[in-house]
Amino acid sequence: MADTADDLPTSPYDSSADPLVARLLSEMEIRGKSMIVTVFGDAIVPHGGAIWLADLIRLMEPFGVGERVVRTAVYRLSQDAYFDTTKEGRRSFYALTPPARLMFEAAERRIYAGDAVPWDEQWLVLILTGALSRTERAAVVKQLGWQGFAQVGPNLLVNPVPVPRAVGQTLESLGVADKVLEWRAGGAPGMRQEALHQMVRDAWPLEELQTKYRNFLSLFGPTALGLDTSEPQKTVGGSGAAAERAFVLRSLLVHAWRRIVLNSPSLPLEIHPDPGLAAEATELYQTLYLNLADAADAHVAAVMEQAEDAVPSKDHVPAQALQDRFGGLLATYRKTLKQNRVRKGSNDGWEYWQPG
């Protein structure tokens, strides 16, 4: 069987007929290659990080990303060393390369971060030595920027809440670990908070970031109002349309969020000059994600299992990697919902969300 659209099952869900999704697709100006990266990281990585091209084409269909665009995008991503390609007859199988997996893991730590932990008032300071070529220096600044580092001087990167293992892996994967010095540093006694806040404003484009948070709240606030977040989105009833809609909404949510957090500082609340807007946007993001997670994952599993249709199994359990996101908050969310149903004397549909 070849990787063609004719071989794919017909989708039970029409995103163009869904006013909410149609509005999001229009306002977000989706680009195929970038959306594929989002779907790969959010939906495919938890299932092993590899997929048949035909299944990827099927997943991208409701975003208005057609077969030709998918083929062109995965070819370019393969040329950029994101994917390894395996051929089986006329079919193609795409898997993340080891360097790409490291990049996805680093991004995932920020996109699905759990609750903030108290800051230890220490900074990780990286000194970029003269041994770096211009190309190497640009790659270090770009990839560590995705991890929340700011460039505060020509040869200086800083981050108050880094993940040292991710930093080390990134430097190793770029082949520059012996060209960058790492230091841990803290503020001197009596350091003025005003000066610290000014340094933060100088290092990171906070006004631009605040605008992005406002846009996110404006874009997805109506989404939150249109969903009953006291109950997870369901797929019971014999149709896969609800599950596919949840997948589309979750993917668009993550796409918008990663555009913010991968281009913003990792700032603890203790030194954020204006943390309120970030906290509000984060709460909305997590609430919507948790609400959509199970149904969306069921759709992904159904497509990747090459089912005859898109109807997920009633007893589907999300991939463990998905459940570990937000510090395991999904499992806590599901448990709370079950307790609420017990108190209400109702267990409608729960067997889908919590088998057994």
PDB file of C-alpha atoms in Angstrom, residues 65-333:
ATOM      1  CA  VAL A  65      -2.582  20.915   5.661  1.00  0.00           C
ATOM      2  CA  GLY A  66      -2.936  18.780   2.560  1.00  0.00           C
ATOM      3  CA  GLU A  67      -1.027  15.724   1.402  1.00  0.00           C
ATOM      4  CA  ARG A  68       1.331  17.649  -0.892  1.00  0.00           C
ATOM      5  CA  VAL A  69       2.238  20.118   1.879  1.00  0.00           C
ATOM      6  CA  VAL A  70       2.870  17.258   4.326  1.00  0.00           C
ATOM      7  CA  ARG A  71       5.138  15.465   1.872  1.00  0.00           C
ATOM      8  CA  THR A  72       7.128  18.627   1.167  1.00  0.00           C
ATOM      9  CA  ALA A  73       7.393  19.496   4.865  1.00  0.00           C
ATOM     10  CA  VAL A  74       8.614  16.075   6.011  1.00  0.00           C
ATOM     11  CA  TYR A  75      11.147  16.027   3.182  1.00  0.00           C
ATOM     12  CA  ARG A  76      12.529  19.386   4.324  1.00  0.00           C
ATOM     13  CA  LEU A  77      12.509  18.326   7.964  1.00  0.00           C
ATOM     14  CA  SER A  78      14.431  15.197   6.984  1.00  0.00           C
ATOM     15  CA  GLN A  79      16.946  17.383   5.137  1.00  0.00           C
ATOM     16  CA  ASP A  80      17.261  19.436   8.348  1.00  0.00           C
ATOM     17  CA  ALA A  81      18.095  16.228  10.285  1.00  0.00           C
ATOM     18  CA  TYR A  82      14.813  16.096  12.198  1.00  0.00           C
ATOM     19  CA  PHE A  83      13.638  12.763  10.749  1.00  0.00           C
ATOM     20  CA  ASP A  84      15.146   9.437   9.751  1.00  0.00           C
ATOM     21  CA  THR A  85      13.187   7.837   6.904  1.00  0.00           C
ATOM     22  CA  THR A  86      12.557   4.123   6.445  1.00  0.00           C
ATOM     23  CA  LYS A  87      10.985   2.707   3.288  1.00  0.00           C
ATOM     24  CA  GLU A  88       8.796  -0.387   3.209  1.00  0.00           C
ATOM     25  CA  GLY A  89       7.664  -0.970  -0.348  1.00  0.00           C
ATOM     26  CA  ARG A  90       5.844   2.198  -1.366  1.00  0.00           C
ATOM     27  CA  ARG A  91       5.292   3.304   2.213  1.00  0.00           C
ATOM     28  CA  SER A  92       7.461   5.653   4.291  1.00  0.00           C
ATOM     29  CA  PHE A  93       8.083   5.652   8.034  1.00  0.00           C
ATOM     30  CA  TYR A  94       9.398   8.769   9.802  1.00  0.00           C
ATOM     31  CA  ALA A  95      11.188   8.729  13.163  1.00  0.00           C
ATOM     32  CA  LEU A  96      12.962  11.445  15.116  1.00  0.00           C
ATOM     33  CA  THR A  97      16.727  11.466  14.810  1.00  0.00           C
ATOM     34  CA  PRO A  98      18.685  11.356  18.110  1.00  0.00           C
ATOM     35  CA  PRO A  99      19.613  15.085  17.911  1.00  0.00           C
ATOM     36  CA  ALA A 100      16.002  16.014  17.134  1.00  0.00           C
ATOM     37  CA  ARG A 101      14.764  13.936  20.058  1.00  0.00           C
ATOM     38  CA  LEU A 102      17.055  15.925  22.377  1.00  0.00           C
ATOM     39  CA  MET A 103      15.623  19.182  21.014  1.00  0.00           C
ATOM     40  CA  PHE A 104      12.069  17.923  21.458  1.00  0.00           C
ATOM     41  CA  GLU A 105      12.797  16.783  25.013  1.00  0.00           C
ATOM     42  CA  ALA A 106      14.229  20.183  25.914  1.00  0.00           C
ATOM     43  CA  ALA A 107      11.201  21.931  24.435  1.00  0.00           C
ATOM     44  CA  GLU A 108       8.818  19.551  26.187  1.00  0.00           C
ATOM     45  CA  ARG A 109      10.209  20.496  29.606  1.00  0.00           C
ATOM     46  CA  ARG A 110       9.037  24.047  29.007  1.00  0.00           C
ATOM     47  CA  ILE A 111       5.809  23.417  27.091  1.00  0.00           C
ATOM     48  CA  TYR A 112       4.512  20.948  29.707  1.00  0.00           C
ATOM     49  CA  ALA A 113       6.146  22.357  32.823  1.00  0.00           C
ATOM     50  CA  GLY A 114       4.539  21.515  36.140  1.00  0.00           C
ATOM     51  CA  ASP A 115       4.004  23.915  39.018  1.00  0.00           C
ATOM     52  CA  ALA A 116       6.860  26.335  39.642  1.00  0.00           C
ATOM     53  CA  VAL A 117       9.301  25.441  42.422  1.00  0.00           C
ATOM     54  CA  PRO A 118      10.865  28.028  44.753  1.00  0.00           C
ATOM     55  CA  TRP A 119      13.909  29.683  43.210  1.00  0.00           C
ATOM     56  CA  ASP A 120      17.276  28.943  44.844  1.00  0.00           C
ATOM     57  CA  GLU A 121      18.559  32.420  43.826  1.00  0.00           C
ATOM     58  CA  GLN A 122      21.229  30.861  41.623  1.00  0.00           C
ATOM     59  CA  TRP A 123      21.896  31.484  37.922  1.00  0.00           C
ATOM     60  CA  LEU A 124      23.544  29.306  35.335  1.00  0.00           C
ATOM     61  CA  VAL A 125      25.990  31.489  33.429  1.00  0.00           C
ATOM     62  CA  LEU A 126      27.457  30.315  30.119  1.00  0.00           C
ATOM     63  CA  ILE A 127      30.543  31.990  28.669  1.00  0.00           C
ATOM     64  CA  LEU A 128      30.886  31.547  24.908  1.00  0.00           C
ATOM     65  CA  THR A 129      34.604  31.342  24.182  1.00  0.00           C
ATOM     66  CA  GLY A 130      36.444  32.547  21.103  1.00  0.00           C
ATOM     67  CA  ALA A 131      36.831  28.959  19.939  1.00  0.00           C
ATOM     68  CA  LEU A 132      33.243  28.984  18.687  1.00  0.00           C
ATOM     69  CA  SER A 133      32.706  29.672  15.002  1.00  0.00           C
ATOM     70  CA  ARG A 134      30.028  32.163  14.010  1.00  0.00           C
ATOM     71  CA  THR A 135      27.742  29.311  12.944  1.00  0.00           C
ATOM     72  CA  GLU A 136      28.309  27.422  16.220  1.00  0.00           C
ATOM     73  CA  ARG A 137      27.680  30.531  18.277  1.00  0.00           C
ATOM     74  CA  ALA A 138      24.381  31.201  16.461  1.00  0.00           C
ATOM     75  CA  ALA A 139      23.253  27.590  17.013  1.00  0.00           C
ATOM     76  CA  VAL A 140      24.076  27.739  20.740  1.00  0.00           C
ATOM     77  CA  VAL A 141      22.204  31.027  21.232  1.00  0.00           C
ATOM     78  CA  LYS A 142      19.188  29.756  19.274  1.00  0.00           C
ATOM     79  CA  GLN A 143      18.823  26.334  20.904  1.00  0.00           C
ATOM     80  CA  LEU A 144      19.549  27.528  24.434  1.00  0.00           C
ATOM     81  CA  GLY A 145      17.140  30.396  23.854  1.00  0.00           C
ATOM     82  CA  TRP A 146      14.438  27.724  23.512  1.00  0.00           C
ATOM     83  CA  GLN A 147      15.453  26.602  27.009  1.00  0.00           C
ATOM     84  CA  GLY A 148      14.951  30.081  28.466  1.00  0.00           C
ATOM     85  CA  PHE A 149      18.471  31.514  28.277  1.00  0.00           C
ATOM     86  CA  ALA A 150      18.977  35.206  27.592  1.00  0.00           C
ATOM     87  CA  GLN A 151      22.016  36.788  25.994  1.00  0.00           C
ATOM     88  CA  VAL A 152      23.149  39.603  28.295  1.00  0.00           C
ATOM     89  CA  GLY A 153      26.397  40.298  26.467  1.00  0.00           C
ATOM     90  CA  PRO A 154      28.242  39.250  23.302  1.00  0.00           C
ATOM     91  CA  ASN A 155      29.630  36.151  25.026  1.00  0.00           C
ATOM     92  CA  LEU A 156      27.280  35.685  27.983  1.00  0.00           C
ATOM     93  CA  LEU A 157      24.085  33.631  28.378  1.00  0.00           C
ATOM     94  CA  VAL A 158      22.145  33.425  31.654  1.00  0.00           C
ATOM     95  CA  ASN A 159      19.203  31.416  32.993  1.00  0.00           C
ATOM     96  CA  PRO A 160      17.871  31.441  36.583  1.00  0.00           C
ATOM     97  CA  VAL A 161      16.038  28.110  36.309  1.00  0.00           C
ATOM     98  CA  PRO A 162      17.928  25.908  33.824  1.00  0.00           C
ATOM     99  CA  VAL A 163      17.823  22.162  33.399  1.00  0.00           C
ATOM    100  CA  PRO A 164      21.575  21.343  33.549  1.00  0.00           C
ATOM    101  CA  ARG A 165      21.168  17.930  31.921  1.00  0.00           C
ATOM    102  CA  ALA A 166      19.348  19.468  28.952  1.00  0.00           C
ATOM    103  CA  VAL A 167      22.000  22.166  28.633  1.00  0.00           C
ATOM    104  CA  GLY A 168      24.787  19.588  28.629  1.00  0.00           C
ATOM    105  CA  GLN A 169      22.996  17.428  26.070  1.00  0.00           C
ATOM    106  CA  THR A 170      22.474  20.410  23.796  1.00  0.00           C
ATOM    107  CA  LEU A 171      26.121  21.470  23.934  1.00  0.00           C
ATOM    108  CA  GLU A 172      27.245  17.895  23.306  1.00  0.00           C
ATOM    109  CA  SER A 173      24.853  17.433  20.379  1.00  0.00           C
ATOM    110  CA  LEU A 174      26.171  20.664  18.812  1.00  0.00           C
ATOM    111  CA  GLY A 175      29.752  19.489  19.345  1.00  0.00           C
ATOM    112  CA  VAL A 176      30.713  22.579  21.364  1.00  0.00           C
ATOM    113  CA  ALA A 177      30.823  21.304  24.946  1.00  0.00           C
ATOM    114  CA  ASP A 178      34.552  22.069  25.124  1.00  0.00           C
ATOM    115  CA  LYS A 179      34.046  25.621  23.828  1.00  0.00           C
ATOM    116  CA  VAL A 180      31.519  26.867  26.418  1.00  0.00           C
ATOM    117  CA  LEU A 181      32.205  27.484  30.120  1.00  0.00           C
ATOM    118  CA  GLU A 182      29.446  26.852  32.674  1.00  0.00           C
ATOM    119  CA  TRP A 183      29.258  28.745  35.990  1.00  0.00           C
ATOM    120  CA  ARG A 184      26.781  28.828  38.846  1.00  0.00           C
ATOM    121  CA  ALA A 185      26.378  32.291  40.322  1.00  0.00           C
ATOM    122  CA  GLY A 186      24.278  34.070  42.913  1.00  0.00           C
ATOM    123  CA  GLY A 187      23.611  37.693  43.745  1.00  0.00           C
ATOM    124  CA  ALA A 188      25.856  39.502  46.205  1.00  0.00           C
ATOM    125  CA  PRO A 189      24.402  40.371  49.648  1.00  0.00           C
ATOM    126  CA  GLY A 190      22.337  43.535  49.498  1.00  0.00           C
ATOM    127  CA  MET A 191      21.705  43.306  45.759  1.00  0.00           C
ATOM    128  CA  ARG A 192      19.038  45.819  44.719  1.00  0.00           C
ATOM    129  CA  GLN A 193      15.852  44.255  43.323  1.00  0.00           C
ATOM    130  CA  GLU A 194      15.288  47.320  41.150  1.00  0.00           C
ATOM    131  CA  ALA A 195      18.553  46.687  39.336  1.00  0.00           C
ATOM    132  CA  LEU A 196      17.744  42.979  38.986  1.00  0.00           C
ATOM    133  CA  HIS A 197      14.333  43.733  37.471  1.00  0.00           C
ATOM    134  CA  GLN A 198      15.920  46.197  35.073  1.00  0.00           C
ATOM    135  CA  MET A 199      18.486  43.594  33.995  1.00  0.00           C
ATOM    136  CA  VAL A 200      15.622  41.162  33.359  1.00  0.00           C
ATOM    137  CA  ARG A 201      13.814  43.762  31.250  1.00  0.00           C
ATOM    138  CA  ASP A 202      17.006  44.493  29.331  1.00  0.00           C
ATOM    139  CA  ALA A 203      17.757  40.811  28.721  1.00  0.00           C
ATOM    140  CA  TRP A 204      14.307  39.605  27.723  1.00  0.00           C
ATOM    141  CA  PRO A 205      11.611  41.333  25.583  1.00  0.00           C
ATOM    142  CA  LEU A 206       9.044  41.335  28.393  1.00  0.00           C
ATOM    143  CA  GLU A 207       6.682  43.880  26.849  1.00  0.00           C
ATOM    144  CA  GLU A 208       6.496  41.778  23.711  1.00  0.00           C
ATOM    145  CA  LEU A 209       5.938  38.708  25.869  1.00  0.00           C
ATOM    146  CA  GLN A 210       3.091  40.367  27.773  1.00  0.00           C
ATOM    147  CA  THR A 211       1.441  41.162  24.445  1.00  0.00           C
ATOM    148  CA  LYS A 212       1.728  37.511  23.453  1.00  0.00           C
ATOM    149  CA  TYR A 213       0.070  36.427  26.700  1.00  0.00           C
ATOM    150  CA  ARG A 214      -2.792  38.882  26.113  1.00  0.00           C
ATOM    151  CA  ASN A 215      -3.256  37.560  22.584  1.00  0.00           C
ATOM    152  CA  PHE A 216      -3.262  33.986  23.884  1.00  0.00           C
ATOM    153  CA  LEU A 217      -5.944  34.830  26.451  1.00  0.00           C
ATOM    154  CA  SER A 218      -7.996  36.568  23.780  1.00  0.00           C
ATOM    155  CA  LEU A 219      -7.613  33.680  21.345  1.00  0.00           C
ATOM    156  CA  PHE A 220      -8.406  30.830  23.714  1.00  0.00           C
ATOM    157  CA  GLY A 221     -10.601  32.533  26.266  1.00  0.00           C
ATOM    158  CA  PRO A 222     -13.690  31.925  24.083  1.00  0.00           C
ATOM    159  CA  THR A 223     -12.491  28.333  23.691  1.00  0.00           C
ATOM    160  CA  ALA A 224     -12.559  27.911  27.452  1.00  0.00           C
ATOM    161  CA  LEU A 225     -16.041  29.409  27.580  1.00  0.00           C
ATOM    162  CA  GLY A 226     -17.179  27.004  24.872  1.00  0.00           C
ATOM    163  CA  LEU A 227     -16.050  23.892  26.735  1.00  0.00           C
ATOM    164  CA  ASP A 228     -17.293  22.408  29.973  1.00  0.00           C
ATOM    165  CA  THR A 229     -13.963  22.110  31.760  1.00  0.00           C
ATOM    166  CA  SER A 230     -15.586  20.396  34.735  1.00  0.00           C
ATOM    167  CA  GLU A 231     -15.750  17.271  32.558  1.00  0.00           C
ATOM    168  CA  PRO A 232     -13.148  15.906  30.120  1.00  0.00           C
ATOM    169  CA  GLN A 233     -14.056  15.859  26.436  1.00  0.00           C
ATOM    170  CA  LYS A 234     -15.587  12.467  25.620  1.00  0.00           C
ATOM    171  CA  THR A 235     -15.683  10.151  22.652  1.00  0.00           C
ATOM    172  CA  VAL A 236     -18.439   7.801  23.747  1.00  0.00           C
ATOM    173  CA  GLY A 237     -21.469   7.525  21.503  1.00  0.00           C
ATOM    174  CA  GLY A 238     -20.032   5.708  18.494  1.00  0.00           C
ATOM    175  CA  SER A 239     -18.482   8.692  16.649  1.00  0.00           C
ATOM    176  CA  GLY A 240     -14.818   9.660  16.409  1.00  0.00           C
ATOM    177  CA  ALA A 241     -15.670  13.273  15.522  1.00  0.00           C
ATOM    178  CA  ALA A 242     -15.561  14.435  19.152  1.00  0.00           C
ATOM    179  CA  ALA A 243     -12.163  12.838  19.692  1.00  0.00           C
ATOM    180  CA  GLU A 244     -10.755  14.351  16.510  1.00  0.00           C
ATOM    181  CA  ARG A 245     -12.113  17.773  17.469  1.00  0.00           C
ATOM    182  CA  ALA A 246     -10.377  17.449  20.854  1.00  0.00           C
ATOM    183  CA  PHE A 247      -7.145  16.550  19.035  1.00  0.00           C
ATOM    184  CA  VAL A 248      -7.407  19.593  16.760  1.00  0.00           C
ATOM    185  CA  LEU A 249      -8.144  21.952  19.658  1.00  0.00           C
ATOM    186  CA  ARG A 250      -5.332  20.529  21.802  1.00  0.00           C
ATOM    187  CA  SER A 251      -2.858  20.785  18.922  1.00  0.00           C
ATOM    188  CA  LEU A 252      -3.790  24.397  18.194  1.00  0.00           C
ATOM    189  CA  LEU A 253      -3.548  25.191  21.896  1.00  0.00           C
ATOM    190  CA  VAL A 254      -0.024  23.736  22.109  1.00  0.00           C
ATOM    191  CA  HIS A 255       0.987  25.386  18.838  1.00  0.00           C
ATOM    192  CA  ALA A 256       0.076  28.813  20.203  1.00  0.00           C
ATOM    193  CA  TRP A 257       1.674  28.106  23.591  1.00  0.00           C
ATOM    194  CA  ARG A 258       4.988  26.841  22.257  1.00  0.00           C
ATOM    195  CA  ARG A 259       5.316  29.986  20.143  1.00  0.00           C
ATOM    196  CA  ILE A 260       5.280  31.879  23.439  1.00  0.00           C
ATOM    197  CA  VAL A 261       7.294  29.773  25.862  1.00  0.00           C
ATOM    198  CA  LEU A 262      10.076  28.736  23.483  1.00  0.00           C
ATOM    199  CA  ASN A 263      10.756  32.394  22.768  1.00  0.00           C
ATOM    200  CA  SER A 264      10.425  33.685  26.325  1.00  0.00           C
ATOM    201  CA  PRO A 265      12.453  33.683  29.532  1.00  0.00           C
ATOM    202  CA  SER A 266      12.425  31.006  32.192  1.00  0.00           C
ATOM    203  CA  LEU A 267      11.748  33.454  34.974  1.00  0.00           C
ATOM    204  CA  PRO A 268      10.843  32.436  38.523  1.00  0.00           C
ATOM    205  CA  LEU A 269       7.976  34.440  39.992  1.00  0.00           C
ATOM    206  CA  GLU A 270      10.379  35.924  42.565  1.00  0.00           C
ATOM    207  CA  ILE A 271      12.125  38.041  39.909  1.00  0.00           C
ATOM    208  CA  HIS A 272       9.394  38.439  37.278  1.00  0.00           C
ATOM    209  CA  PRO A 273       8.582  42.154  37.057  1.00  0.00           C
ATOM    210  CA  ASP A 274       4.910  41.422  36.215  1.00  0.00           C
ATOM    211  CA  PRO A 275       3.982  37.753  36.800  1.00  0.00           C
ATOM    212  CA  GLY A 276       0.183  38.123  36.867  1.00  0.00           C
ATOM    213  CA  LEU A 277      -0.504  37.857  33.149  1.00  0.00           C
ATOM    214  CA  ALA A 278       1.844  34.878  32.736  1.00  0.00           C
ATOM    215  CA  ALA A 279       0.116  33.057  35.604  1.00  0.00           C
ATOM    216  CA  GLU A 280      -3.343  33.708  34.131  1.00  0.00           C
ATOM    217  CA  ALA A 281      -2.336  32.459  30.676  1.00  0.00           C
ATOM    218  CA  THR A 282      -0.603  29.398  32.150  1.00  0.00           C
ATOM    219  CA  GLU A 283      -3.701  28.470  34.149  1.00  0.00           C
ATOM    220  CA  LEU A 284      -5.908  28.730  31.051  1.00  0.00           C
ATOM    221  CA  TYR A 285      -3.447  26.664  29.013  1.00  0.00           C
ATOM    222  CA  GLN A 286      -3.215  23.872  31.590  1.00  0.00           C
ATOM    223  CA  THR A 287      -6.968  23.782  32.193  1.00  0.00           C
ATOM    224  CA  LEU A 288      -7.763  23.429  28.501  1.00  0.00           C
ATOM    225  CA  TYR A 289      -4.978  20.928  27.868  1.00  0.00           C
ATOM    226  CA  LEU A 290      -6.061  18.637  30.691  1.00  0.00           C
ATOM    227  CA  ASN A 291      -9.659  18.856  29.539  1.00  0.00           C
ATOM    228  CA  LEU A 292      -8.783  17.808  25.983  1.00  0.00           C
ATOM    229  CA  ALA A 293      -5.902  15.406  26.651  1.00  0.00           C
ATOM    230  CA  ASP A 294      -7.550  11.992  26.914  1.00  0.00           C
ATOM    231  CA  ALA A 295      -9.927  12.338  23.976  1.00  0.00           C
ATOM    232  CA  ALA A 296      -7.193  13.817  21.774  1.00  0.00           C
ATOM    233  CA  ASP A 297      -4.789  11.000  22.615  1.00  0.00           C
ATOM    234  CA  ALA A 298      -7.476   8.425  21.860  1.00  0.00           C
ATOM    235  CA  HIS A 299      -7.831   9.858  18.359  1.00  0.00           C
ATOM    236  CA  VAL A 300      -4.066   9.783  17.798  1.00  0.00           C
ATOM    237  CA  ALA A 301      -3.881   6.162  18.964  1.00  0.00           C
ATOM    238  CA  ALA A 302      -6.758   5.165  16.677  1.00  0.00           C
ATOM    239  CA  VAL A 303      -5.085   6.729  13.628  1.00  0.00           C
ATOM    240  CA  MET A 304      -1.653   5.295  14.408  1.00  0.00           C
ATOM    241  CA  GLU A 305      -3.142   1.848  14.900  1.00  0.00           C
ATOM    242  CA  GLN A 306      -4.429   2.140  11.306  1.00  0.00           C
ATOM    243  CA  ALA A 307      -7.970   1.417  12.397  1.00  0.00           C
ATOM    244  CA  GLU A 308     -10.749   1.118   9.836  1.00  0.00           C
ATOM    245  CA  ASP A 309     -12.308   4.267  11.287  1.00  0.00           C
ATOM    246  CA  ALA A 310     -11.406   6.970  13.815  1.00  0.00           C
ATOM    247  CA  VAL A 311     -13.519   5.635  16.668  1.00  0.00           C
ATOM    248  CA  PRO A 312     -11.251   5.216  19.733  1.00  0.00           C
ATOM    249  CA  SER A 313     -11.501   2.303  22.090  1.00  0.00           C
ATOM    250  CA  LYS A 314     -13.710   2.968  25.115  1.00  0.00           C
ATOM    251  CA  ASP A 315     -10.945   1.598  27.308  1.00  0.00           C
ATOM    252  CA  HIS A 316      -8.138   3.684  25.840  1.00  0.00           C
ATOM    253  CA  VAL A 317      -5.499   4.706  28.378  1.00  0.00           C
ATOM    254  CA  PRO A 318      -3.285   7.647  27.337  1.00  0.00           C
ATOM    255  CA  ALA A 319       0.395   6.997  26.751  1.00  0.00           C
ATOM    256  CA  GLN A 320       2.479   7.197  29.939  1.00  0.00           C
ATOM    257  CA  ALA A 321       4.585  10.014  28.493  1.00  0.00           C
ATOM    258  CA  LEU A 322       1.411  12.052  28.144  1.00  0.00           C
ATOM    259  CA  GLN A 323       0.339  11.325  31.714  1.00  0.00           C
ATOM    260  CA  ASP A 324       3.708  12.529  33.031  1.00  0.00           C
ATOM    261  CA  ARG A 325       3.238  16.020  31.609  1.00  0.00           C
ATOM    262  CA  PHE A 326       2.678  18.975  33.938  1.00  0.00           C
ATOM    263  CA  GLY A 327       4.355  17.011  36.717  1.00  0.00           C
ATOM    264  CA  GLY A 328       1.749  14.238  36.533  1.00  0.00           C
ATOM    265  CA  LEU A 329      -1.129  16.701  36.790  1.00  0.00           C
ATOM    266  CA  LEU A 330      -3.251  14.746  34.301  1.00  0.00           C
ATOM    267  CA  ALA A 331      -3.570  11.784  36.659  1.00  0.00           C
ATOM    268  CA  THR A 332      -4.492  14.112  39.536  1.00  0.00           C
ATOM    269  CA  TYR A 333      -7.063  15.853  37.329  1.00  0.00           C
TER     270      TYR A 333
END
